[in-house]
Amino acid sequence: MDDRVAMIRHLIEGEPPPPDNGAGLLPRVCAVAARTLAASGAGISMMSEAGARGVYAASDPLTEHIEELQFVLGEGPCWDAFSTRRPVLVPNLDGESAARWPMYTPAAHDSGIRAVFSFPLQMGAARLGILDIFRQRTGSLTGDELATALAFADVTITALLDQHENAAVNSSGEGLAEAVEYRAELFQAQGMVMVQLGVPIGEAMARMRAYAYAHGRRLDQVAADVLARRLHFDRDRP
């Protein structure tokens, strides 16, 4: 998995922003995912415990429309992947799928989509969103393609958390002294979470970041709650 993740990150670094689809990292993730997995498109949707719902990025305008349909209609593979916390793999968006998603299936069909593969973006118990892969032909993912799609999900999680944290820091207007204090508190909280979960220090930070994203909070707020013992991490919650 590490080799796949490294390969994916290398491809994303060399990917130009999709035309008319923003200059951020996430549209590039979608574009590379679509090309690498021989898909017609890829989309990332935000679906968090805090109730946030919506399309975050897509490889192209048509894919963005197909992704958005799931929220307009209130049904589709992404909803099932989010609720079950498991990938939802639909190699043939027809027949049984029409009974499962009676509104989304014909709408996606009208847009030329014949297969959808939805991967939950989650870390620990924190749910962040969904990565959707769309194809204009029927057929299952090969074992290699499935492993690559799961690696793309891991890369997407990191990109989402980085973007969330950077937005919070950039909007805080903190000076140097405040920034130093922030890092010190963050390190202390990270150590406490490491002990609570019995995990390496890096995973403790990842769990804190995932919790902050999923609950619509800043990382420093989560750290403050950990230090004040208002928030305790365990293997199942949060």
Short mmCIF file of C-alpha atoms in Angstrom, two decimals:
data_model
loop_
_atom_site.label_atom_id
_atom_site.label_comp_id
_atom_site.label_asym_id
_atom_site.label_seq_id
_atom_site.Cartn_x
_atom_site.Cartn_y
_atom_site.Cartn_z
CA MET A 1 0.00 0.00 0.00
CA ASP A 2 2.86 2.40 0.83
CA ASP A 3 4.31 2.00 -2.67
CA ARG A 4 0.92 2.70 -4.23
CA VAL A 5 0.42 5.78 -2.07
CA ALA A 6 3.87 7.09 -3.00
CA MET A 7 3.14 6.51 -6.69
CA ILE A 8 -0.21 8.28 -6.44
CA ARG A 9 1.30 11.28 -4.65
CA HIS A 10 3.97 11.53 -7.34
CA LEU A 11 1.30 11.54 -10.07
CA ILE A 12 -0.75 14.18 -8.26
CA GLU A 13 2.27 16.46 -7.83
CA GLY A 14 2.75 16.47 -11.60
CA GLU A 15 -0.93 16.95 -12.43
CA PRO A 16 -2.03 20.40 -13.65
CA PRO A 17 -5.30 21.75 -12.22
CA PRO A 18 -8.33 20.64 -14.27
CA PRO A 19 -9.66 23.48 -16.50
CA ASP A 20 -12.30 25.63 -14.79
CA ASN A 21 -12.30 23.39 -11.73
CA GLY A 22 -10.20 25.18 -9.16
CA ALA A 23 -6.51 25.28 -8.36
CA GLY A 24 -6.62 23.20 -5.17
CA LEU A 25 -5.23 19.73 -4.56
CA LEU A 26 -8.51 17.82 -4.48
CA PRO A 27 -9.53 18.37 -8.13
CA ARG A 28 -6.10 17.04 -9.11
CA VAL A 29 -6.64 13.98 -6.91
CA CYS A 30 -9.90 13.37 -8.78
CA ALA A 31 -8.31 13.81 -12.20
CA VAL A 32 -5.46 11.41 -11.44
CA ALA A 33 -7.84 8.86 -9.89
CA ALA A 34 -10.06 8.89 -12.97
CA ARG A 35 -7.14 8.43 -15.34
CA THR A 36 -5.32 5.81 -13.28
CA LEU A 37 -8.44 3.71 -12.77
CA ALA A 38 -9.60 4.00 -16.40
CA ALA A 39 -12.74 5.79 -15.24
CA SER A 40 -14.86 8.47 -16.84
CA GLY A 41 -14.59 10.58 -13.70
CA ALA A 42 -13.99 10.75 -9.96
CA GLY A 43 -15.59 12.88 -7.27
CA ILE A 44 -15.01 13.66 -3.59
CA SER A 45 -17.96 14.49 -1.37
CA MET A 46 -17.95 15.81 2.17
CA MET A 47 -20.17 13.82 4.53
CA SER A 48 -19.30 14.43 8.17
CA GLU A 49 -20.69 13.72 11.63
CA ALA A 50 -21.36 17.46 11.94
CA GLY A 51 -23.98 17.20 9.20
CA ALA A 52 -21.97 18.75 6.36
CA ARG A 53 -23.01 17.36 3.00
CA GLY A 54 -21.94 18.26 -0.53
CA VAL A 55 -19.53 17.82 -3.40
CA TYR A 56 -15.98 18.90 -2.53
CA ALA A 57 -14.22 18.28 -5.83
CA ALA A 58 -14.61 16.46 -9.13
CA SER A 59 -12.47 15.60 -12.12
CA ASP A 60 -14.77 17.39 -14.57
CA PRO A 61 -18.13 19.24 -14.74
CA LEU A 62 -20.16 16.17 -15.80
CA THR A 63 -18.81 14.13 -12.90
CA GLU A 64 -19.57 16.99 -10.53
CA HIS A 65 -23.18 16.92 -11.77
CA ILE A 66 -23.46 13.14 -11.30
CA GLU A 67 -21.94 13.41 -7.83
CA GLU A 68 -24.29 16.25 -6.89
CA LEU A 69 -27.31 14.19 -7.98
CA GLN A 70 -26.83 11.93 -4.96
CA PHE A 71 -27.40 14.88 -2.64
CA VAL A 72 -30.23 16.37 -4.67
CA LEU A 73 -32.06 13.03 -4.70
CA GLY A 74 -30.99 11.89 -1.23
CA GLU A 75 -29.89 8.45 -2.39
CA GLY A 76 -27.06 6.71 -4.19
CA PRO A 77 -23.92 4.64 -3.56
CA CYS A 78 -22.20 7.39 -1.56
CA TRP A 79 -25.01 7.41 1.03
CA ASP A 80 -24.74 3.65 1.49
CA ALA A 81 -20.94 3.75 1.73
CA PHE A 82 -21.16 6.49 4.36
CA SER A 83 -23.80 4.73 6.48
CA THR A 84 -22.22 1.27 6.33
CA ARG A 85 -18.60 2.48 6.52
CA ARG A 86 -17.77 0.01 3.74
CA PRO A 87 -17.02 0.36 0.02
CA VAL A 88 -20.08 0.06 -2.21
CA LEU A 89 -19.07 -1.48 -5.53
CA VAL A 90 -21.67 -1.34 -8.32
CA PRO A 91 -20.23 -2.89 -11.51
CA ASN A 92 -23.59 -2.69 -13.29
CA LEU A 93 -25.79 0.30 -12.50
CA ASP A 94 -28.97 -1.37 -13.68
CA GLY A 95 -31.60 -3.88 -12.57
CA GLU A 96 -30.94 -4.44 -8.87
CA SER A 97 -29.46 -0.94 -8.57
CA ALA A 98 -32.68 0.56 -9.90
CA ALA A 99 -34.58 -1.07 -7.04
CA ARG A 100 -31.98 0.09 -4.54
CA TRP A 101 -31.77 3.68 -5.80
CA PRO A 102 -34.92 4.22 -7.91
CA MET A 103 -34.25 7.90 -8.60
CA TYR A 104 -30.46 8.00 -8.81
CA THR A 105 -29.99 4.99 -11.10
CA PRO A 106 -31.95 6.33 -14.12
CA ALA A 107 -30.52 9.83 -13.61
CA ALA A 108 -26.95 8.49 -13.66
CA HIS A 109 -27.83 6.27 -16.62
CA ASP A 110 -29.05 9.31 -18.54
CA SER A 111 -25.61 10.86 -17.99
CA GLY A 112 -23.91 7.80 -19.46
CA ILE A 113 -22.78 6.18 -16.20
CA ARG A 114 -22.88 2.38 -16.07
CA ALA A 115 -20.77 1.58 -12.98
CA VAL A 116 -20.04 3.35 -9.67
CA PHE A 117 -17.53 2.50 -6.95
CA SER A 118 -17.86 4.41 -3.65
CA PHE A 119 -15.16 4.38 -0.97
CA PRO A 120 -15.71 5.81 2.53
CA LEU A 121 -13.11 8.29 3.76
CA GLN A 122 -12.70 7.56 7.44
CA MET A 123 -10.10 7.38 10.16
CA GLY A 124 -10.90 5.49 13.31
CA ALA A 125 -14.55 6.21 14.05
CA ALA A 126 -14.46 9.61 12.32
CA ARG A 127 -16.22 9.73 8.95
CA LEU A 128 -15.05 12.46 6.56
CA GLY A 129 -16.68 11.79 3.22
CA ILE A 130 -16.71 9.60 0.13
CA LEU A 131 -14.52 9.04 -2.93
CA ASP A 132 -16.65 8.03 -5.94
CA ILE A 133 -15.26 6.45 -9.11
CA PHE A 134 -17.54 6.48 -12.18
CA ARG A 135 -17.30 4.46 -15.39
CA GLN A 136 -19.25 4.61 -18.63
CA ARG A 137 -19.01 0.85 -19.06
CA THR A 138 -20.10 -2.07 -16.90
CA GLY A 139 -17.58 -4.30 -15.20
CA SER A 140 -15.94 -4.89 -11.83
CA LEU A 141 -12.66 -3.43 -10.64
CA THR A 142 -9.77 -5.86 -10.90
CA GLY A 143 -7.94 -6.77 -7.71
CA ASP A 144 -5.14 -4.38 -8.63
CA GLU A 145 -7.59 -1.57 -9.42
CA LEU A 146 -9.39 -2.11 -6.11
CA ALA A 147 -6.11 -1.87 -4.20
CA THR A 148 -5.25 1.31 -6.11
CA ALA A 149 -8.67 2.82 -5.40
CA LEU A 150 -8.22 2.13 -1.68
CA ALA A 151 -4.82 3.83 -1.84
CA PHE A 152 -6.46 6.84 -3.50
CA ALA A 153 -8.92 6.93 -0.59
CA ASP A 154 -6.00 7.09 1.87
CA VAL A 155 -4.39 9.93 -0.09
CA THR A 156 -7.72 11.77 -0.21
CA ILE A 157 -8.12 11.54 3.56
CA THR A 158 -4.74 13.21 4.08
CA ALA A 159 -5.56 15.91 1.53
CA LEU A 160 -8.91 16.66 3.20
CA LEU A 161 -7.35 16.92 6.64
CA ASP A 162 -4.51 19.13 5.37
CA GLN A 163 -6.96 21.47 3.67
CA HIS A 164 -9.18 21.67 6.75
CA GLU A 165 -6.27 22.41 9.07
CA ASN A 166 -4.68 24.97 6.72
CA ALA A 167 -7.98 26.82 6.38
CA ALA A 168 -8.36 26.99 10.15
CA VAL A 169 -4.80 28.25 10.70
CA ASN A 170 -5.02 30.84 7.91
CA SER A 171 -8.26 32.26 9.29
CA SER A 172 -7.09 32.47 12.90
CA GLY A 173 -4.79 35.49 12.47
CA GLU A 174 -2.43 34.22 15.15
CA GLY A 175 0.93 35.87 15.81
CA LEU A 176 4.23 34.12 16.50
CA ALA A 177 3.71 33.78 20.26
CA GLU A 178 0.25 32.34 19.80
CA ALA A 179 1.53 29.97 17.15
CA VAL A 180 4.27 28.67 19.49
CA GLU A 181 1.73 28.15 22.27
CA TYR A 182 -0.58 26.41 19.81
CA ARG A 183 2.13 23.94 18.81
CA ALA A 184 3.02 23.24 22.45
CA GLU A 185 -0.59 22.50 23.39
CA LEU A 186 -1.02 20.40 20.30
CA PHE A 187 2.04 18.30 21.18
CA GLN A 188 0.80 17.75 24.74
CA ALA A 189 -2.63 16.70 23.53
CA GLN A 190 -1.05 14.42 20.94
CA GLY A 191 0.85 12.64 23.71
CA MET A 192 -2.31 12.17 25.76
CA VAL A 193 -4.19 10.70 22.80
CA MET A 194 -1.24 8.40 22.07
CA VAL A 195 -1.56 6.97 25.59
CA GLN A 196 -5.35 6.77 25.45
CA LEU A 197 -5.33 4.81 22.19
CA GLY A 198 -2.08 2.92 22.64
CA VAL A 199 -0.93 3.98 19.17
CA PRO A 200 2.20 5.66 17.70
CA ILE A 201 2.46 9.44 17.99
CA GLY A 202 1.77 9.97 14.28
CA GLU A 203 -1.48 8.02 14.40
CA ALA A 204 -2.56 9.96 17.49
CA MET A 205 -2.25 13.21 15.53
CA ALA A 206 -4.11 11.69 12.59
CA ARG A 207 -6.99 10.69 14.86
CA MET A 208 -7.19 14.20 16.32
CA ARG A 209 -7.23 15.76 12.86
CA ALA A 210 -9.92 13.34 11.69
CA TYR A 211 -12.07 14.15 14.72
CA ALA A 212 -11.68 17.90 14.11
CA TYR A 213 -12.70 17.55 10.47
CA ALA A 214 -15.65 15.23 11.14
CA HIS A 215 -17.06 17.50 13.84
CA GLY A 216 -16.45 20.81 12.08
CA ARG A 217 -13.94 22.06 14.65
CA ARG A 218 -10.42 23.50 14.59
CA LEU A 219 -7.55 21.28 15.65
CA ASP A 220 -6.57 23.66 18.46
CA GLN A 221 -10.10 23.41 19.89
CA VAL A 222 -9.88 19.63 19.93
CA ALA A 223 -6.45 19.81 21.59
CA ALA A 224 -7.80 22.17 24.26
CA ASP A 225 -10.62 19.74 25.05
CA VAL A 226 -8.18 16.85 25.32
CA LEU A 227 -5.94 18.81 27.70
CA ALA A 228 -8.95 19.84 29.79
CA ARG A 229 -10.11 16.20 29.81
CA ARG A 230 -13.42 17.14 28.22
CA LEU A 231 -12.60 14.79 25.34
CA HIS A 232 -11.23 11.28 25.63
CA PHE A 233 -10.27 9.11 22.68
CA ASP A 234 -10.73 5.35 22.68
CA ARG A 235 -10.63 2.73 19.95
CA ASP A 236 -14.32 3.02 19.15
CA ARG A 237 -15.16 6.63 19.97
CA PRO A 238 -14.80 9.27 18.73
#
